[in-house]
Amino acid sequence: MQDSNTSVQQDSNISVKWLIYAFLIGLSTNACFSILTISQVTFSLFPFFTLFFAISHFYRLYIHEANNEGSIRPAWAAFFIGLFSYSAFTSALYPELGSNFISITIALILAIWLMYKLMFGDKHYSA
């Protein structure tokens, strides 16, 4: 019984590096898109550099980690948190672009879900 509990705990470990790189990829992806499509946002090369380095490090981390199935869904959540948080930030800076209510709401819902996953993990109960 003790061995099955420890294996469940080991399977539910979420890599924080995955979350950080996924958040940076989402943030810099939306920054690059905003630079290219919104005229009020000034041009800078830093989001493109950040996107390149975050993707390359994330790919290297993906290749070298053996057991990474537990971090995939939280990494997607972190990616979308970065995506929607930059969208909300841009809408707050430039109110003429529109409301940021939907972006903030989605980012908060995903952040709450991610915090729940980090605190409690996946609980698999078997009878």
Tab-separated table of N, CA and C in Angstrom:
chain	number	residue	atom	x	y	z
A	1	MET	N	0.826	-1.190	0.000
A	1	MET	CA	0.000	0.000	0.000
A	1	MET	C	0.867	1.250	0.000
A	2	GLN	N	1.947	1.217	0.716
A	2	GLN	CA	2.845	2.363	0.787
A	2	GLN	C	3.497	2.637	-0.564
A	3	ASP	N	3.845	1.572	-1.317
A	3	ASP	CA	4.501	1.762	-2.606
A	3	ASP	C	3.565	2.389	-3.630
A	4	SER	N	2.288	2.043	-3.606
A	4	SER	CA	1.357	2.619	-4.577
A	4	SER	C	1.138	4.102	-4.312
A	5	ASN	N	1.158	4.539	-3.049
A	5	ASN	CA	0.995	5.949	-2.744
A	5	ASN	C	2.198	6.759	-3.201
A	6	THR	N	3.391	6.216	-3.027
A	6	THR	CA	4.574	6.945	-3.453
A	6	THR	C	4.664	7.009	-4.964
A	7	SER	N	4.184	5.976	-5.667
A	7	SER	CA	4.228	6.038	-7.123
A	7	SER	C	3.229	7.050	-7.659
A	8	VAL	N	2.079	7.214	-6.987
A	8	VAL	CA	1.114	8.235	-7.408
A	8	VAL	C	1.693	9.614	-7.169
A	9	GLN	N	2.372	9.801	-6.055
A	9	GLN	CA	2.967	11.093	-5.776
A	9	GLN	C	4.084	11.407	-6.760
A	10	GLN	N	4.845	10.414	-7.171
A	10	GLN	CA	5.912	10.659	-8.129
A	10	GLN	C	5.352	10.957	-9.508
A	11	ASP	N	4.215	10.341	-9.877
A	11	ASP	CA	3.614	10.583	-11.174
A	11	ASP	C	2.997	11.969	-11.274
A	12	SER	N	2.588	12.561	-10.142
A	12	SER	CA	1.902	13.845	-10.178
A	12	SER	C	2.849	15.024	-10.029
A	13	ASN	N	4.157	14.793	-10.041
A	13	ASN	CA	5.102	15.900	-9.959
A	13	ASN	C	5.045	16.723	-11.229
A	14	ILE	N	4.930	18.029	-11.057
A	14	ILE	CA	4.863	18.954	-12.185
A	14	ILE	C	6.161	19.744	-12.204
A	15	SER	N	6.809	19.761	-13.348
A	15	SER	CA	8.070	20.462	-13.480
A	15	SER	C	7.834	21.968	-13.546
A	16	VAL	N	8.453	22.708	-12.631
A	16	VAL	CA	8.294	24.156	-12.596
A	16	VAL	C	9.012	24.794	-13.788
A	17	LYS	N	10.097	24.173	-14.257
A	17	LYS	CA	10.783	24.690	-15.440
A	17	LYS	C	9.865	24.678	-16.648
A	18	TRP	N	9.072	23.619	-16.775
A	18	TRP	CA	8.109	23.551	-17.880
A	18	TRP	C	7.153	24.719	-17.805
A	19	LEU	N	6.669	25.017	-16.601
A	19	LEU	CA	5.691	26.085	-16.428
A	19	LEU	C	6.295	27.447	-16.750
A	20	ILE	N	7.511	27.667	-16.329
A	20	ILE	CA	8.161	28.956	-16.590
A	20	ILE	C	8.405	29.137	-18.082
A	21	TYR	N	8.944	28.117	-18.734
A	21	TYR	CA	9.202	28.245	-20.171
A	21	TYR	C	7.910	28.354	-20.971
A	22	ALA	N	6.880	27.622	-20.583
A	22	ALA	CA	5.598	27.713	-21.297
A	22	ALA	C	4.982	29.092	-21.113
A	23	PHE	N	5.081	29.651	-19.905
A	23	PHE	CA	4.579	31.004	-19.673
A	23	PHE	C	5.339	32.018	-20.522
A	24	LEU	N	6.657	31.894	-20.556
A	24	LEU	CA	7.462	32.816	-21.377
A	24	LEU	C	7.154	32.679	-22.863
A	25	ILE	N	6.916	31.461	-23.318
A	25	ILE	CA	6.580	31.255	-24.731
A	25	ILE	C	5.240	31.916	-25.050
A	26	GLY	N	4.249	31.758	-24.190
A	26	GLY	CA	2.960	32.394	-24.413
A	26	GLY	C	3.042	33.902	-24.369
A	27	LEU	N	3.780	34.419	-23.402
A	27	LEU	CA	3.947	35.866	-23.261
A	27	LEU	C	4.660	36.464	-24.467
A	28	SER	N	5.754	35.853	-24.872
A	28	SER	CA	6.517	36.410	-25.993
A	28	SER	C	5.836	36.172	-27.334
A	29	THR	N	5.049	35.110	-27.463
A	29	THR	CA	4.291	34.893	-28.694
A	29	THR	C	3.275	36.006	-28.898
A	30	ASN	N	2.542	36.333	-27.856
A	30	ASN	CA	1.571	37.409	-27.970
A	30	ASN	C	2.260	38.761	-28.138
A	31	ALA	N	3.419	38.950	-27.519
A	31	ALA	CA	4.161	40.196	-27.701
A	31	ALA	C	4.620	40.348	-29.149
A	32	CYS	N	5.125	39.267	-29.734
A	32	CYS	CA	5.557	39.320	-31.145
A	32	CYS	C	4.369	39.599	-32.062
A	33	PHE	N	3.251	38.943	-31.796
A	33	PHE	CA	2.054	39.167	-32.593
A	33	PHE	C	1.563	40.603	-32.442
A	34	SER	N	1.600	41.151	-31.227
A	34	SER	CA	1.158	42.525	-30.996
A	34	SER	C	2.074	43.530	-31.666
A	35	ILE	N	3.360	43.270	-31.642
A	35	ILE	CA	4.316	44.172	-32.298
A	35	ILE	C	4.045	44.234	-33.794
A	36	LEU	N	3.743	43.087	-34.376
A	36	LEU	CA	3.547	43.034	-35.824
A	36	LEU	C	2.171	43.513	-36.274
A	37	THR	N	1.159	43.495	-35.404
A	37	THR	CA	-0.196	43.805	-35.848
A	37	THR	C	-0.793	45.078	-35.258
A	38	ILE	N	-0.316	45.546	-34.116
A	38	ILE	CA	-0.901	46.728	-33.473
A	38	ILE	C	0.052	47.898	-33.655
A	39	SER	N	-0.453	48.963	-34.229
A	39	SER	CA	0.416	50.096	-34.564
A	39	SER	C	0.842	50.884	-33.320
A	40	GLN	N	0.080	50.843	-32.222
A	40	GLN	CA	0.441	51.593	-31.021
A	40	GLN	C	1.627	50.956	-30.280
A	41	VAL	N	1.828	49.672	-30.453
A	41	VAL	CA	2.919	48.976	-29.761
A	41	VAL	C	4.208	49.221	-30.535
A	42	THR	N	5.213	49.745	-29.824
A	42	THR	CA	6.486	50.048	-30.484
A	42	THR	C	7.256	48.769	-30.795
A	43	PHE	N	8.047	48.817	-31.848
A	43	PHE	CA	8.800	47.643	-32.287
A	43	PHE	C	10.010	47.420	-31.394
A	44	SER	N	10.258	46.169	-31.071
A	44	SER	CA	11.421	45.762	-30.301
A	44	SER	C	11.785	44.343	-30.703
A	45	LEU	N	13.060	44.047	-30.684
A	45	LEU	CA	13.519	42.704	-31.021
A	45	LEU	C	13.510	41.751	-29.825
A	46	PHE	N	13.386	42.287	-28.612
A	46	PHE	CA	13.482	41.451	-27.419
A	46	PHE	C	12.415	40.364	-27.336
A	47	PRO	N	11.147	40.613	-27.705
A	47	PRO	CA	10.192	39.491	-27.675
A	47	PRO	C	10.557	38.365	-28.644
A	48	PHE	N	11.141	38.700	-29.781
A	48	PHE	CA	11.558	37.670	-30.735
A	48	PHE	C	12.722	36.851	-30.183
A	49	PHE	N	13.678	37.515	-29.544
A	49	PHE	CA	14.784	36.797	-28.906
A	49	PHE	C	14.274	35.916	-27.763
A	50	THR	N	13.369	36.455	-26.957
A	50	THR	CA	12.807	35.696	-25.847
A	50	THR	C	12.059	34.467	-26.352
A	51	LEU	N	11.292	34.642	-27.409
A	51	LEU	CA	10.556	33.517	-27.982
A	51	LEU	C	11.507	32.442	-28.491
A	52	PHE	N	12.547	32.847	-29.194
A	52	PHE	CA	13.510	31.878	-29.728
A	52	PHE	C	14.200	31.098	-28.608
A	53	PHE	N	14.712	31.813	-27.598
A	53	PHE	CA	15.445	31.135	-26.531
A	53	PHE	C	14.523	30.305	-25.641
A	54	ALA	N	13.313	30.779	-25.395
A	54	ALA	CA	12.383	30.006	-24.566
A	54	ALA	C	11.967	28.724	-25.275
A	55	ILE	N	11.711	28.802	-26.577
A	55	ILE	CA	11.342	27.588	-27.315
A	55	ILE	C	12.508	26.609	-27.369
A	56	SER	N	13.725	27.104	-27.592
A	56	SER	CA	14.873	26.195	-27.669
A	56	SER	C	15.149	25.526	-26.326
A	57	HIS	N	15.044	26.269	-25.228
A	57	HIS	CA	15.259	25.661	-23.909
A	57	HIS	C	14.125	24.725	-23.543
A	58	PHE	N	12.891	25.080	-23.901
A	58	PHE	CA	11.754	24.212	-23.623
A	58	PHE	C	11.884	22.901	-24.395
A	59	TYR	N	12.307	22.968	-25.637
A	59	TYR	CA	12.489	21.758	-26.438
A	59	TYR	C	13.595	20.875	-25.853
A	60	ARG	N	14.687	21.490	-25.433
A	60	ARG	CA	15.778	20.738	-24.824
A	60	ARG	C	15.312	20.066	-23.525
A	61	LEU	N	14.514	20.779	-22.738
A	61	LEU	CA	13.978	20.212	-21.510
A	61	LEU	C	13.019	19.069	-21.818
A	62	TYR	N	12.216	19.211	-22.854
A	62	TYR	CA	11.276	18.166	-23.261
A	62	TYR	C	12.009	16.898	-23.695
A	63	ILE	N	13.107	17.056	-24.411
A	63	ILE	CA	13.872	15.913	-24.902
A	63	ILE	C	14.580	15.190	-23.751
A	64	HIS	N	15.121	15.921	-22.799
A	64	HIS	CA	15.947	15.316	-21.754
A	64	HIS	C	15.157	14.745	-20.585
A	65	GLU	N	13.931	15.193	-20.362
A	65	GLU	CA	13.148	14.635	-19.259
A	65	GLU	C	12.481	13.353	-19.706
A	66	ALA	N	12.619	12.326	-18.896
A	66	ALA	CA	12.072	11.023	-19.266
A	66	ALA	C	10.570	10.940	-18.998
A	67	ASN	N	10.149	11.350	-17.831
A	67	ASN	CA	8.738	11.234	-17.461
A	67	ASN	C	8.132	12.627	-17.415
A	68	ASN	N	7.502	13.037	-18.515
A	68	ASN	CA	6.975	14.391	-18.572
A	68	ASN	C	5.483	14.445	-18.870
A	69	GLU	N	4.768	13.332	-18.764
A	69	GLU	CA	3.341	13.331	-19.057
A	69	GLU	C	2.543	14.138	-18.041
A	70	GLY	N	3.003	14.222	-16.811
A	70	GLY	CA	2.277	14.954	-15.784
A	70	GLY	C	2.372	16.460	-15.913
A	71	SER	N	3.296	16.944	-16.727
A	71	SER	CA	3.488	18.385	-16.864
A	71	SER	C	2.885	18.968	-18.134
A	72	ILE	N	2.265	18.156	-18.973
A	72	ILE	CA	1.797	18.656	-20.267
A	72	ILE	C	0.608	19.597	-20.109
A	73	ARG	N	-0.443	19.159	-19.414
A	73	ARG	CA	-1.619	20.023	-19.254
A	73	ARG	C	-1.317	21.278	-18.449
A	74	PRO	N	-0.575	21.207	-17.339
A	74	PRO	CA	-0.220	22.452	-16.648
A	74	PRO	C	0.655	23.377	-17.498
A	75	ALA	N	1.510	22.805	-18.363
A	75	ALA	CA	2.316	23.651	-19.240
A	75	ALA	C	1.443	24.372	-20.260
A	76	TRP	N	0.420	23.684	-20.794
A	76	TRP	CA	-0.518	24.351	-21.699
A	76	TRP	C	-1.254	25.470	-20.974
A	77	ALA	N	-1.636	25.233	-19.726
A	77	ALA	CA	-2.307	26.274	-18.947
A	77	ALA	C	-1.387	27.470	-18.740
A	78	ALA	N	-0.116	27.215	-18.429
A	78	ALA	CA	0.839	28.312	-18.251
A	78	ALA	C	1.046	29.072	-19.557
A	79	PHE	N	1.058	28.360	-20.687
A	79	PHE	CA	1.181	29.010	-21.993
A	79	PHE	C	0.017	29.969	-22.226
A	80	PHE	N	-1.205	29.511	-21.977
A	80	PHE	CA	-2.367	30.358	-22.203
A	80	PHE	C	-2.469	31.474	-21.167
A	81	ILE	N	-1.955	31.263	-19.963
A	81	ILE	CA	-1.903	32.345	-18.982
A	81	ILE	C	-0.988	33.454	-19.493
A	82	GLY	N	0.168	33.087	-20.042
A	82	GLY	CA	1.062	34.086	-20.621
A	82	GLY	C	0.445	34.794	-21.802
A	83	LEU	N	-0.225	34.042	-22.651
A	83	LEU	CA	-0.876	34.609	-23.837
A	83	LEU	C	-1.950	35.619	-23.442
A	84	PHE	N	-2.848	35.225	-22.565
A	84	PHE	CA	-3.950	36.105	-22.192
A	84	PHE	C	-3.508	37.232	-21.260
A	85	SER	N	-2.479	37.027	-20.463
A	85	SER	CA	-2.028	38.105	-19.581
A	85	SER	C	-1.372	39.229	-20.373
A	86	TYR	N	-0.627	38.897	-21.420
A	86	TYR	CA	-0.063	39.970	-22.243
A	86	TYR	C	-1.156	40.687	-23.017
A	87	SER	N	-2.168	39.959	-23.442
A	87	SER	CA	-3.302	40.586	-24.117
A	87	SER	C	-4.015	41.548	-23.172
A	88	ALA	N	-4.205	41.157	-21.922
A	88	ALA	CA	-4.832	42.034	-20.934
A	88	ALA	C	-3.953	43.235	-20.641
A	89	PHE	N	-2.646	43.030	-20.571
A	89	PHE	CA	-1.709	44.131	-20.331
A	89	PHE	C	-1.749	45.138	-21.472
A	90	THR	N	-1.763	44.652	-22.703
A	90	THR	CA	-1.815	45.542	-23.862
A	90	THR	C	-3.136	46.311	-23.896
A	91	SER	N	-4.232	45.637	-23.572
A	91	SER	CA	-5.530	46.313	-23.547
A	91	SER	C	-5.612	47.336	-22.423
A	92	ALA	N	-4.912	47.105	-21.329
A	92	ALA	CA	-4.892	48.083	-20.240
A	92	ALA	C	-4.056	49.304	-20.613
A	93	LEU	N	-2.964	49.089	-21.354
A	93	LEU	CA	-2.133	50.216	-21.781
A	93	LEU	C	-2.819	51.063	-22.850
A	94	TYR	N	-3.524	50.419	-23.739
A	94	TYR	CA	-4.183	51.097	-24.856
A	94	TYR	C	-5.674	50.792	-24.809
A	95	PRO	N	-6.455	51.568	-24.059
A	95	PRO	CA	-7.884	51.271	-23.907
A	95	PRO	C	-8.669	51.344	-25.212
A	96	GLU	N	-8.158	52.045	-26.195
A	96	GLU	CA	-8.859	52.134	-27.477
A	96	GLU	C	-8.852	50.804	-28.237
A	97	LEU	N	-8.049	49.834	-27.802
A	97	LEU	CA	-8.011	48.523	-28.452
A	97	LEU	C	-9.194	47.644	-28.043
A	98	GLY	N	-9.837	47.981	-26.954
A	98	GLY	CA	-10.988	47.198	-26.510
A	98	GLY	C	-10.861	46.788	-25.063
A	99	SER	N	-11.831	46.032	-24.626
A	99	SER	CA	-11.893	45.599	-23.235
A	99	SER	C	-10.923	44.448	-22.979
A	100	ASN	N	-10.445	44.372	-21.745
A	100	ASN	CA	-9.570	43.276	-21.360
A	100	ASN	C	-10.245	42.336	-20.376
A	101	PHE	N	-11.569	42.420	-20.257
A	101	PHE	CA	-12.309	41.611	-19.289
A	101	PHE	C	-12.184	40.122	-19.591
A	102	ILE	N	-12.347	39.732	-20.836
A	102	ILE	CA	-12.287	38.306	-21.194
A	102	ILE	C	-10.877	37.758	-20.986
A	103	SER	N	-9.867	38.537	-21.360
A	103	SER	CA	-8.482	38.087	-21.169
A	103	SER	C	-8.146	37.897	-19.699
A	104	ILE	N	-8.562	38.840	-18.875
A	104	ILE	CA	-8.294	38.729	-17.439
A	104	ILE	C	-9.049	37.553	-16.841
A	105	THR	N	-10.300	37.374	-17.247
A	105	THR	CA	-11.108	36.279	-16.704
A	105	THR	C	-10.515	34.917	-17.054
A	106	ILE	N	-10.130	34.726	-18.310
A	106	ILE	CA	-9.550	33.448	-18.725
A	106	ILE	C	-8.217	33.203	-18.024
A	107	ALA	N	-7.383	34.250	-17.932
A	107	ALA	CA	-6.090	34.093	-17.260
A	107	ALA	C	-6.274	33.744	-15.787
A	108	LEU	N	-7.243	34.362	-15.116
A	108	LEU	CA	-7.475	34.057	-13.705
A	108	LEU	C	-8.026	32.653	-13.504
A	109	ILE	N	-8.944	32.231	-14.367
A	109	ILE	CA	-9.483	30.867	-14.247
A	109	ILE	C	-8.368	29.843	-14.450
A	110	LEU	N	-7.533	30.055	-15.445
A	110	LEU	CA	-6.422	29.126	-15.676
A	110	LEU	C	-5.408	29.166	-14.535
A	111	ALA	N	-5.163	30.349	-13.980
A	111	ALA	CA	-4.222	30.460	-12.860
A	111	ALA	C	-4.753	29.745	-11.621
A	112	ILE	N	-6.053	29.855	-11.368
A	112	ILE	CA	-6.647	29.146	-10.231
A	112	ILE	C	-6.548	27.637	-10.441
A	113	TRP	N	-6.845	27.174	-11.654
A	113	TRP	CA	-6.734	25.746	-11.945
A	113	TRP	C	-5.288	25.265	-11.780
A	114	LEU	N	-4.325	26.071	-12.263
A	114	LEU	CA	-2.917	25.699	-12.165
A	114	LEU	C	-2.457	25.653	-10.708
A	115	MET	N	-2.890	26.611	-9.901
A	115	MET	CA	-2.534	26.588	-8.483
A	115	MET	C	-3.125	25.363	-7.787
A	116	TYR	N	-4.346	25.003	-8.161
A	116	TYR	CA	-4.950	23.802	-7.601
A	116	TYR	C	-4.124	22.570	-7.966
A	117	LYS	N	-3.706	22.482	-9.240
A	117	LYS	CA	-2.889	21.340	-9.668
A	117	LYS	C	-1.540	21.312	-8.955
A	118	LEU	N	-0.940	22.476	-8.744
A	118	LEU	CA	0.353	22.516	-8.063
A	118	LEU	C	0.223	22.164	-6.588
A	119	MET	N	-0.874	22.561	-5.975
A	119	MET	CA	-1.044	22.294	-4.550
A	119	MET	C	-1.475	20.860	-4.270
A	120	PHE	N	-2.412	20.357	-5.056
A	120	PHE	CA	-2.985	19.048	-4.752
A	120	PHE	C	-2.595	17.958	-5.720
A	121	GLY	N	-2.246	18.295	-6.936
A	121	GLY	CA	-1.877	17.288	-7.930
A	121	GLY	C	-3.068	16.464	-8.352
A	122	ASP	N	-2.812	15.372	-9.029
A	122	ASP	CA	-3.871	14.452	-9.436
A	122	ASP	C	-4.023	13.392	-8.366
A	123	LYS	N	-5.203	13.294	-7.826
A	123	LYS	CA	-5.487	12.280	-6.818
A	123	LYS	C	-6.219	11.138	-7.493
A	124	HIS	N	-5.555	10.003	-7.571
A	124	HIS	CA	-6.145	8.814	-8.163
A	124	HIS	C	-6.523	7.859	-7.030
A	125	TYR	N	-7.804	7.695	-6.833
A	125	TYR	CA	-8.274	6.797	-5.795
A	125	TYR	C	-8.762	5.512	-6.446
A	126	SER	N	-8.343	4.408	-5.901
A	126	SER	CA	-8.822	3.111	-6.402
A	126	SER	C	-9.382	2.312	-5.226
A	127	ALA	N	-10.457	1.626	-5.499
A	127	ALA	CA	-11.129	0.850	-4.433
A	127	ALA	C	-10.502	-0.506	-4.275
